[in-house]
């Protein structure tokens, strides 16, 4: 008897690396339950929108995408029945019942802590249930189940992979939805993280980026029964044969512990790159944001990190036009940026998130003022990025070769500072770490050629890197 063709799955992921990671895990678990991948929503029997709540008007954008998918449901599909639509991610968590109430087309709303239950929830849809909302919190159960599933059927990942070690946040910055959508801080036990890292190495991974909404708050239970710091976890990961590079994101300044700072100077597998958001340079605005530190604390912290690792590439996040921000407050942000010298940074106009304290505050800044401040800030940040990139001309460093480039015979890799580097080499060399000499500087990447011999890592205090696509930050 002929077997029914596998049902097809399409996942559209928005926002941060945590969502990319979660989408991969959802794909794994559903492939394990008989789904095959579709390359576009039009061909899929199950479409998952893995949404992000950070961007402006995030919920509206999700509703408009659902409207587009609704037409898919109405299409003739050779007797396969209408496609099922799932809304996942932070908008699903924040809006929950509201999505089910407003949009008939959505079959299932599933929050970030409930993905491990997807096979069961989809079976309920197959039995005729509709508009299920599953948004309860059970982070430890979710991460353990998804990891077990990856063990059963590991996915080929390339040479660089994300590994979630922490979820949620207890900081309650007044502009941020994460504590409400991802829940309280939770760290995966050390044994579970190390086991997943071993499996990644078996699939060819050589670089691991540890993920968490507030990753440097990591306190996972170690084999000794005690909570381990992120630095201790990184130390253990760096002893796994095959892991050549380790990164982590996103961090909060208050959780940059002494051992983590020291690790940047001592652990050669920990890459010289740090994304450490400050959001504003004004003490008044930092207090209103509930960031719990002032500008002087951040500047001193950066000095200590640079003392440990002088060439570290620093990245940050900035919000302009927070409620009550005056021109003098904004000038303080520009002054902090000039003092620090960022390699690269992400900057946004403040946009109110429903349910957060700042959304209700008086003193909302007019959009035209926000736009003008953002333009000035980005001009300064771009000039710092350009300056560092130009300082890379003629320098040597190691590049991890990651994937084919757009041109024949070209590969793309990453520098230690997370810059995209284009060079000519055969595809067979993907996964190698090679010394290169930088020939030319582009807008968002470097061009280089492979050299032999000893490396000379630049030691300037102001490093820089190309942007990572789809990068969103919270801590
Ligand atoms: S901005 Fe970062 S530290 Fe603040 S509440 Fe959001 S996730 Fe937590």
Short mmCIF file of C-alpha atoms and ligand atoms in Angstrom, two decimals:
data_model
loop_
_atom_site.label_atom_id
_atom_site.label_comp_id
_atom_site.label_asym_id
_atom_site.label_seq_id
_atom_site.Cartn_x
_atom_site.Cartn_y
_atom_site.Cartn_z
CA UNK A 1 0.00 0.00 0.00
CA UNK A 2 1.35 3.45 -0.95
CA UNK A 3 2.32 5.64 2.01
CA UNK A 4 0.65 9.04 2.39
CA UNK A 5 3.15 11.80 1.53
CA UNK A 6 4.69 13.54 4.55
CA UNK A 7 2.92 16.69 5.63
CA UNK A 8 4.94 19.82 5.04
CA UNK A 9 6.02 22.43 7.53
CA UNK A 10 7.07 26.05 6.98
CA UNK A 11 8.39 28.18 9.86
CA UNK A 12 8.78 31.94 9.48
CA UNK A 13 11.07 33.27 12.21
CA UNK A 14 11.22 36.94 13.24
CA UNK A 15 13.54 38.80 15.59
CA UNK A 16 16.30 37.53 17.83
CA UNK A 17 18.61 34.50 17.80
CA UNK A 18 16.52 32.97 20.56
CA UNK A 19 13.68 32.77 18.04
CA UNK A 20 16.00 31.29 15.40
CA UNK A 21 17.04 28.68 17.96
CA UNK A 22 13.44 27.97 18.97
CA UNK A 23 12.41 27.66 15.30
CA UNK A 24 15.15 25.07 14.77
CA UNK A 25 13.94 23.13 17.82
CA UNK A 26 10.30 23.26 16.65
CA UNK A 27 11.43 22.04 13.23
CA UNK A 28 13.34 19.17 14.84
CA UNK A 29 10.48 18.05 17.02
CA UNK A 30 7.97 18.16 14.16
CA UNK A 31 10.28 16.40 11.69
CA UNK A 32 10.57 13.73 14.35
CA UNK A 33 6.78 13.45 14.16
CA UNK A 34 6.67 13.00 10.39
CA UNK A 35 6.70 16.52 8.94
CA UNK A 36 8.95 17.41 5.99
CA UNK A 37 10.21 20.94 5.30
CA UNK A 38 8.59 23.27 2.79
CA UNK A 39 10.55 26.18 1.39
CA UNK A 40 7.54 28.53 1.31
CA UNK A 41 4.24 28.92 3.13
CA UNK A 42 2.25 28.25 -0.04
CA UNK A 43 3.46 24.62 -0.12
CA UNK A 44 3.02 23.87 3.58
CA UNK A 45 0.32 22.02 5.50
CA UNK A 46 1.44 23.65 8.73
CA UNK A 47 2.67 27.25 8.86
CA UNK A 48 4.27 28.57 12.05
CA UNK A 49 4.87 32.29 12.55
CA UNK A 50 7.52 32.55 15.27
CA UNK A 51 6.96 36.16 16.26
CA UNK A 52 8.98 38.88 17.97
CA UNK A 53 7.56 41.58 20.24
CA UNK A 54 10.57 43.89 20.25
CA UNK A 55 9.97 45.64 16.96
CA UNK A 56 7.61 48.58 16.63
CA UNK A 57 4.00 47.62 15.89
CA UNK A 58 4.95 43.94 16.18
CA UNK A 59 1.42 42.73 16.87
CA UNK A 60 -0.06 44.68 13.94
CA UNK A 61 2.51 43.12 11.61
CA UNK A 62 1.59 39.65 12.81
CA UNK A 63 -2.11 40.32 12.20
CA UNK A 64 -1.33 41.54 8.68
CA UNK A 65 0.74 38.39 7.95
CA UNK A 66 -2.12 36.24 9.27
CA UNK A 67 -4.44 38.08 6.86
CA UNK A 68 -2.16 37.06 3.97
CA UNK A 69 -2.06 33.44 5.16
CA UNK A 70 -5.85 33.39 5.53
CA UNK A 71 -6.05 33.50 1.74
CA UNK A 72 -3.83 30.40 1.58
CA UNK A 73 -6.31 28.53 3.71
CA UNK A 74 -9.06 29.27 1.23
CA UNK A 75 -7.06 27.91 -1.76
CA UNK A 76 -7.74 24.58 -3.45
CA UNK A 77 -5.01 22.16 -2.26
CA UNK A 78 -5.52 18.86 -4.12
CA UNK A 79 -7.63 17.30 -1.38
CA UNK A 80 -5.09 18.07 1.36
CA UNK A 81 -7.49 20.26 3.33
CA UNK A 82 -6.71 23.79 4.50
CA UNK A 83 -3.25 24.55 5.90
CA UNK A 84 -3.09 24.97 9.66
CA UNK A 85 -1.71 28.24 11.01
CA UNK A 86 0.20 28.49 14.28
CA UNK A 87 1.31 31.72 15.95
CA UNK A 88 4.30 31.18 18.26
CA UNK A 89 6.85 33.44 19.98
CA UNK A 90 6.58 36.53 22.12
CA UNK A 91 3.56 38.10 20.37
CA UNK A 92 1.72 34.81 20.94
CA UNK A 93 2.66 34.94 24.63
CA UNK A 94 1.72 38.62 25.00
CA UNK A 95 -1.53 38.56 23.00
CA UNK A 96 -2.68 34.96 23.69
CA UNK A 97 -6.47 34.79 23.68
CA UNK A 98 -6.65 38.10 21.80
CA UNK A 99 -5.13 36.46 18.69
CA UNK A 100 -7.58 33.57 18.86
CA UNK A 101 -10.46 36.02 19.36
CA UNK A 102 -9.49 38.41 16.54
CA UNK A 103 -8.46 35.96 13.84
CA UNK A 104 -10.46 32.93 12.82
CA UNK A 105 -7.65 31.77 10.54
CA UNK A 106 -5.31 30.91 13.43
CA UNK A 107 -5.62 27.32 14.66
CA UNK A 108 -3.12 27.40 17.51
CA UNK A 109 -1.43 30.08 19.63
CA UNK A 110 1.63 28.69 21.39
CA UNK A 111 3.91 30.58 23.81
CA UNK A 112 7.72 30.19 23.89
CA UNK A 113 7.63 27.89 26.92
CA UNK A 114 5.21 25.41 25.36
CA UNK A 115 6.93 24.30 22.12
CA UNK A 116 7.71 20.82 23.43
CA UNK A 117 3.96 20.17 23.47
CA UNK A 118 3.55 20.93 19.73
CA UNK A 119 3.06 17.29 18.56
CA UNK A 120 0.31 16.82 21.11
CA UNK A 121 -1.31 20.17 20.28
CA UNK A 122 -1.22 19.42 16.55
CA UNK A 123 -2.77 16.00 17.18
CA UNK A 124 -5.62 17.84 18.91
CA UNK A 125 -6.03 20.02 15.80
CA UNK A 126 -6.08 16.85 13.66
CA UNK A 127 -8.96 15.63 15.83
CA UNK A 128 -10.98 18.72 15.03
CA UNK A 129 -10.17 21.15 17.87
CA UNK A 130 -9.69 24.74 16.78
CA UNK A 131 -8.20 27.93 18.14
CA UNK A 132 -6.21 26.36 20.95
CA UNK A 133 -4.24 28.75 23.17
CA UNK A 134 -1.24 27.22 25.01
CA UNK A 135 0.83 29.90 26.74
CA UNK A 136 1.69 28.52 30.19
CA UNK A 137 5.25 28.71 31.58
CA UNK A 138 7.32 25.53 32.07
CA UNK A 139 10.81 26.49 30.89
CA UNK A 140 12.80 23.61 32.40
CA UNK A 141 10.43 21.00 30.97
CA UNK A 142 10.53 22.69 27.55
CA UNK A 143 14.33 22.88 27.25
CA UNK A 144 14.83 19.30 28.44
CA UNK A 145 12.24 17.92 26.01
CA UNK A 146 13.55 19.86 23.03
CA UNK A 147 17.11 18.77 23.81
CA UNK A 148 16.03 15.13 24.04
CA UNK A 149 14.38 15.47 20.68
CA UNK A 150 17.50 16.94 19.09
CA UNK A 151 19.39 13.95 20.50
CA UNK A 152 16.98 11.57 18.79
CA UNK A 153 17.33 13.26 15.43
CA UNK A 154 20.18 15.80 15.27
CA UNK A 155 19.93 18.44 12.58
CA UNK A 156 22.85 19.34 10.32
CA UNK A 157 23.70 22.88 11.45
CA UNK A 158 26.79 24.07 9.65
CA UNK A 159 29.84 25.03 11.62
CA UNK A 160 28.38 27.72 13.88
CA UNK A 161 25.37 27.06 16.11
CA UNK A 162 23.33 28.69 18.85
CA UNK A 163 22.81 26.95 22.16
CA UNK A 164 20.22 28.32 24.59
CA UNK A 165 21.49 28.18 28.18
CA UNK A 166 19.18 30.66 29.87
CA UNK A 167 15.72 32.08 29.35
CA UNK A 168 13.63 34.82 30.89
CA UNK A 169 14.59 37.87 32.90
CA UNK A 170 14.04 39.26 36.41
CA UNK A 171 15.28 42.79 35.71
CA UNK A 172 11.99 44.43 34.66
CA UNK A 173 13.39 47.32 32.64
CA UNK A 174 10.41 49.61 32.23
CA UNK A 175 10.41 49.48 28.40
CA UNK A 176 10.76 45.71 27.96
CA UNK A 177 8.23 42.90 27.55
CA UNK A 178 10.64 40.00 28.10
CA UNK A 179 9.86 39.41 31.81
CA UNK A 180 6.18 39.13 30.82
CA UNK A 181 6.59 37.04 27.63
CA UNK A 182 9.49 34.75 28.64
CA UNK A 183 8.94 34.66 32.40
CA UNK A 184 11.42 34.53 35.28
CA UNK A 185 15.11 33.72 34.79
CA UNK A 186 15.79 30.05 34.28
CA UNK A 187 19.18 28.42 33.60
CA UNK A 188 19.61 25.00 32.04
CA UNK A 189 21.58 22.55 34.16
CA UNK A 190 25.28 22.33 33.22
CA UNK A 191 25.05 18.63 32.28
CA UNK A 192 22.28 19.31 29.78
CA UNK A 193 24.25 22.15 28.15
CA UNK A 194 27.45 20.10 27.89
CA UNK A 195 25.55 17.14 26.43
CA UNK A 196 24.00 19.37 23.76
CA UNK A 197 27.42 20.88 22.99
CA UNK A 198 28.88 17.38 22.48
CA UNK A 199 26.08 16.55 20.05
CA UNK A 200 26.67 19.79 18.14
CA UNK A 201 30.35 18.92 17.76
CA UNK A 202 29.35 15.51 16.38
CA UNK A 203 27.37 17.29 13.62
CA UNK A 204 30.43 19.38 12.64
CA UNK A 205 29.87 22.52 14.74
CA UNK A 206 33.06 24.39 15.70
CA UNK A 207 31.64 27.62 17.08
CA UNK A 208 28.92 27.90 19.72
CA UNK A 209 27.04 31.04 20.66
CA UNK A 210 25.41 30.72 24.08
CA UNK A 211 22.01 32.37 24.13
CA UNK A 212 19.91 33.89 26.85
CA UNK A 213 17.74 36.95 27.26
CA UNK A 214 20.09 37.83 30.10
CA UNK A 215 22.76 35.21 29.47
CA UNK A 216 25.39 36.44 31.91
CA UNK A 217 22.87 35.93 34.73
CA UNK A 218 23.37 32.19 34.06
CA UNK A 219 23.30 30.11 37.26
CA UNK A 220 22.79 26.55 36.03
CA UNK A 221 23.11 23.67 38.47
CA UNK A 222 26.45 21.94 38.05
CA UNK A 223 27.38 18.31 38.54
CA UNK A 224 28.60 19.31 42.01
CA UNK A 225 25.04 20.43 42.84
CA UNK A 226 26.13 24.09 43.04
CA UNK A 227 25.09 26.92 40.71
CA UNK A 228 27.73 27.57 38.06
CA UNK A 229 28.47 31.02 36.65
CA UNK A 230 28.56 31.66 32.91
CA UNK A 231 32.37 31.92 33.11
CA UNK A 232 32.61 28.46 34.67
CA UNK A 233 30.27 27.05 32.02
CA UNK A 234 32.39 28.63 29.27
CA UNK A 235 35.49 27.09 30.85
CA UNK A 236 33.92 23.61 30.73
CA UNK A 237 32.71 24.09 27.13
CA UNK A 238 36.15 25.22 26.00
CA UNK A 239 37.58 21.90 27.19
CA UNK A 240 35.34 19.94 24.79
CA UNK A 241 37.50 18.79 21.87
CA UNK A 242 36.16 20.29 18.65
CA UNK A 243 34.73 23.52 20.09
CA UNK A 244 37.13 26.15 18.84
CA UNK A 245 35.11 29.31 19.40
CA UNK A 246 32.63 30.43 22.04
CA UNK A 247 30.47 33.56 22.12
CA UNK A 248 27.52 34.62 24.25
CA UNK A 249 24.66 37.10 23.98
CA UNK A 250 22.86 39.14 25.36
CA UNK A 251 24.29 40.48 28.61
CA UNK A 252 23.30 42.99 31.28
CA UNK A 253 26.04 45.24 32.73
CA UNK A 254 25.12 44.35 36.33
CA UNK A 255 25.79 40.66 35.65
CA UNK A 256 29.33 41.12 34.23
CA UNK A 257 30.99 39.23 37.07
CA UNK A 258 34.73 39.35 37.79
CA UNK A 259 35.24 35.75 36.64
CA UNK A 260 33.53 36.50 33.32
CA UNK A 261 35.69 39.56 32.76
CA UNK A 262 38.79 37.51 33.63
CA UNK A 263 37.70 34.77 31.19
CA UNK A 264 37.92 37.30 28.36
CA UNK A 265 41.60 37.72 29.14
CA UNK A 266 42.40 34.08 29.86
CA UNK A 267 40.28 31.82 27.66
CA UNK A 268 41.52 31.90 24.08
CA UNK A 269 38.38 30.15 22.82
CA UNK A 270 36.18 32.94 24.14
CA UNK A 271 36.07 35.35 21.19
CA UNK A 272 36.95 39.04 21.67
CA UNK A 273 33.44 40.30 21.10
CA UNK A 274 30.89 41.52 23.64
CA UNK A 275 27.37 42.82 23.18
CA UNK A 276 26.68 44.82 26.33
CA UNK A 277 23.63 47.10 26.03
CA UNK A 278 23.55 50.36 28.00
CA UNK A 279 20.45 51.90 26.33
CA UNK A 280 21.19 55.50 27.43
CA UNK A 281 24.04 57.68 28.70
CA UNK A 282 21.81 59.78 30.96
CA UNK A 283 21.62 58.80 34.65
CA UNK A 284 18.12 60.22 34.85
CA UNK A 285 16.93 58.11 31.91
CA UNK A 286 18.78 55.01 33.14
CA UNK A 287 16.93 55.34 36.48
CA UNK A 288 13.59 55.80 34.66
CA UNK A 289 14.38 52.69 32.64
CA UNK A 290 15.08 50.77 35.89
CA UNK A 291 18.50 49.77 34.58
CA UNK A 292 19.86 49.89 38.18
CA UNK A 293 23.24 51.40 37.29
CA UNK A 294 24.50 54.78 36.12
CA UNK A 295 26.70 55.84 33.21
CA UNK A 296 29.86 55.98 35.35
CA UNK A 297 29.37 52.33 36.38
CA UNK A 298 29.13 51.27 32.73
CA UNK A 299 32.19 53.29 31.67
CA UNK A 300 34.23 51.82 34.53
CA UNK A 301 33.01 48.31 33.65
CA UNK A 302 34.11 48.71 30.04
CA UNK A 303 37.53 49.91 31.23
CA UNK A 304 37.89 46.72 33.32
CA UNK A 305 36.83 44.53 30.39
CA UNK A 306 39.31 46.28 28.10
CA UNK A 307 42.05 45.86 30.67
CA UNK A 308 41.41 42.09 30.50
CA UNK A 309 41.08 41.98 26.70
CA UNK A 310 42.30 45.17 24.99
CA UNK A 311 41.17 44.26 21.47
CA UNK A 312 37.60 43.31 22.45
CA UNK A 313 34.93 44.42 19.95
CA UNK A 314 32.16 46.19 21.84
CA UNK A 315 28.57 46.32 20.73
CA UNK A 316 25.55 47.87 22.40
CA UNK A 317 21.87 48.76 22.18
CA UNK A 318 20.48 52.28 22.46
CA UNK A 319 16.97 53.62 22.83
CA UNK A 320 16.41 57.28 21.91
CA UNK A 321 13.36 59.30 22.91
CA UNK A 322 12.53 57.38 26.08
CA UNK A 323 9.67 59.21 27.92
CA UNK A 324 11.09 62.32 29.59
CA UNK A 325 14.36 62.30 27.60
CA UNK A 326 15.52 65.91 27.12
CA UNK A 327 18.10 67.22 24.67
CA UNK A 328 20.62 67.25 27.54
CA UNK A 329 19.86 63.56 28.29
CA UNK A 330 20.38 62.72 24.65
CA UNK A 331 23.67 64.65 24.61
CA UNK A 332 24.77 62.48 27.54
CA UNK A 333 24.16 59.40 25.37
CA UNK A 334 26.28 60.88 22.57
CA UNK A 335 28.98 61.66 25.10
CA UNK A 336 28.98 58.09 26.45
CA UNK A 337 29.25 56.70 22.90
CA UNK A 338 32.24 58.97 22.23
CA UNK A 339 33.86 57.81 25.48
CA UNK A 340 33.36 54.09 24.82
CA UNK A 341 34.03 53.87 21.06
CA UNK A 342 31.73 51.11 19.82
CA UNK A 343 32.68 48.62 17.19
CA UNK A 344 29.05 48.47 16.18
CA UNK A 345 25.69 49.04 17.84
CA UNK A 346 21.93 48.76 17.45
CA UNK A 347 19.82 51.85 18.00
CA UNK A 348 16.07 52.31 18.03
CA UNK A 349 13.45 54.96 18.62
CA UNK A 350 11.54 54.26 21.83
CA UNK A 351 8.21 52.66 21.04
CA UNK A 352 5.70 51.87 23.79
CA UNK A 353 5.05 48.18 24.48
CA UNK A 354 1.56 47.61 25.85
CA UNK A 355 1.68 46.38 29.45
CA UNK A 356 5.10 47.88 30.26
CA UNK A 357 5.36 50.74 32.80
CA UNK A 358 7.04 53.19 30.40
CA UNK A 359 4.20 52.90 27.90
CA UNK A 360 1.91 54.72 30.36
CA UNK A 361 4.38 57.46 31.33
CA UNK A 362 3.89 61.19 30.78
CA UNK A 363 6.51 62.99 28.71
CA UNK A 364 6.33 60.81 25.58
CA UNK A 365 8.74 62.34 23.06
CA UNK A 366 7.32 63.43 19.66
CA UNK A 367 8.24 61.11 16.82
CA UNK A 368 9.98 63.84 14.81
CA UNK A 369 12.31 64.52 17.77
CA UNK A 370 13.05 60.80 18.18
CA UNK A 371 13.79 60.47 14.45
CA UNK A 372 16.19 63.41 14.53
CA UNK A 373 18.04 62.08 17.61
CA UNK A 374 18.26 58.62 16.09
CA UNK A 375 19.78 60.09 12.93
CA UNK A 376 22.46 61.92 14.96
CA UNK A 377 23.24 58.88 17.10
CA UNK A 378 23.50 56.56 14.11
CA UNK A 379 25.78 59.01 12.32
CA UNK A 380 28.17 58.83 15.28
CA UNK A 381 27.91 55.03 15.66
CA UNK A 382 28.43 54.50 11.92
CA UNK A 383 31.55 56.67 11.96
CA UNK A 384 32.96 54.58 14.83
CA UNK A 385 32.20 51.37 12.96
CA UNK A 386 33.85 52.71 9.80
CA UNK A 387 36.93 53.81 11.75
CA UNK A 388 37.46 50.40 13.22
CA UNK A 389 36.84 48.58 9.97
CA UNK A 390 39.39 50.80 8.27
CA UNK A 391 41.90 50.04 11.03
CA UNK A 392 41.56 46.36 10.05
CA UNK A 393 43.13 46.99 6.66
CA UNK A 394 46.36 45.00 6.39
CA UNK A 395 45.88 43.12 9.67
CA UNK A 396 45.95 39.34 10.16
CA UNK A 397 43.63 37.15 12.19
CA UNK A 398 41.92 33.76 12.14
CA UNK A 399 38.69 33.23 10.22
CA UNK A 400 36.27 30.36 10.66
CA UNK A 401 35.10 29.41 7.15
CA UNK A 402 31.32 29.06 7.38
CA UNK A 403 29.56 28.88 4.01
CA UNK A 404 29.79 29.51 0.26
CA UNK A 405 29.66 33.18 -0.78
CA UNK A 406 27.58 34.67 -3.55
CA UNK A 407 30.35 34.41 -6.15
CA UNK A 408 31.85 31.25 -7.57
CA UNK A 409 34.89 30.08 -5.59
CA UNK A 410 34.10 32.47 -2.72
CA UNK A 411 33.57 31.53 0.94
CA UNK A 412 32.25 33.62 3.82
CA UNK A 413 33.66 33.29 7.31
CA UNK A 414 33.76 35.22 10.57
CA UNK A 415 36.63 37.08 12.16
CA UNK A 416 37.16 36.80 15.95
CA UNK A 417 35.30 40.15 16.15
CA UNK A 418 32.24 38.71 14.35
CA UNK A 419 32.95 40.51 11.08
CA UNK A 420 31.84 38.77 7.90
CA UNK A 421 34.97 38.04 5.85
CA UNK A 422 34.89 37.16 2.13
CA UNK A 423 37.75 35.20 0.62
CA UNK A 424 38.48 32.72 -2.14
CA UNK A 425 38.80 29.06 -1.12
CA UNK A 426 37.30 25.73 -2.04
CA UNK A 427 34.03 24.59 -0.43
CA UNK A 428 35.88 21.60 0.99
CA UNK A 429 37.54 23.98 3.47
CA UNK A 430 34.28 24.99 5.19
CA UNK A 431 34.76 24.35 8.91
CA UNK A 432 38.48 25.17 8.86
CA UNK A 433 39.93 28.04 10.84
CA UNK A 434 42.49 29.79 8.65
CA UNK A 435 44.82 32.77 9.10
CA UNK A 436 43.99 35.64 6.71
CA UNK A 437 45.33 39.03 5.70
CA UNK A 438 42.72 41.77 5.15
CA UNK A 439 42.87 43.29 1.66
CA UNK A 440 39.84 45.57 1.51
CA UNK A 441 37.08 47.02 3.65
CA UNK A 442 33.43 46.98 2.54
CA UNK A 443 30.33 48.56 4.06
CA UNK A 444 29.46 45.50 6.19
CA UNK A 445 32.24 43.03 5.55
CA UNK A 446 35.94 42.58 4.89
CA UNK A 447 37.76 40.99 1.96
CA UNK A 448 40.84 38.92 2.72
CA UNK A 449 43.09 36.15 1.47
CA UNK A 450 44.45 33.11 3.27
CA UNK A 451 48.04 33.37 4.44
CA UNK A 452 50.37 31.03 6.22
CA UNK A 453 52.58 31.74 9.20
CA UNK A 454 52.15 33.35 12.60
CA UNK A 455 49.16 35.50 13.38
CA UNK A 456 49.20 39.09 14.47
CA UNK A 457 45.97 39.99 16.26
CA UNK A 458 45.35 43.76 16.29
CA UNK A 459 45.40 45.24 19.77
CA UNK A 460 43.54 48.51 19.25
CA UNK A 461 41.08 49.42 22.00
CA UNK A 462 38.31 50.06 19.47
CA UNK A 463 37.32 46.98 17.54
CA UNK A 464 34.48 46.60 15.08
CA UNK A 465 32.49 44.03 13.16
CA UNK A 466 29.89 43.56 10.51
CA UNK A 467 26.25 43.33 11.48
CA UNK A 468 24.62 39.97 12.14
CA UNK A 469 21.43 39.73 10.19
CA UNK A 470 18.24 39.58 12.20
CA UNK A 471 20.02 40.47 15.41
CA UNK A 472 17.74 41.77 18.17
CA UNK A 473 18.73 42.38 21.74
CA UNK A 474 17.10 42.81 25.06
CA UNK A 475 19.36 42.65 28.10
S1 LIG B 1 15.91 44.85 28.58
FE1 LIG B 1 17.06 42.97 29.07
S2 LIG B 1 17.52 43.15 31.26
FE2 LIG B 1 15.86 44.61 30.82
S3 LIG B 1 13.97 43.47 31.26
FE3 LIG B 1 14.40 43.22 29.06
S4 LIG B 1 15.55 41.30 28.90
FE4 LIG B 1 15.61 41.94 31.04
#
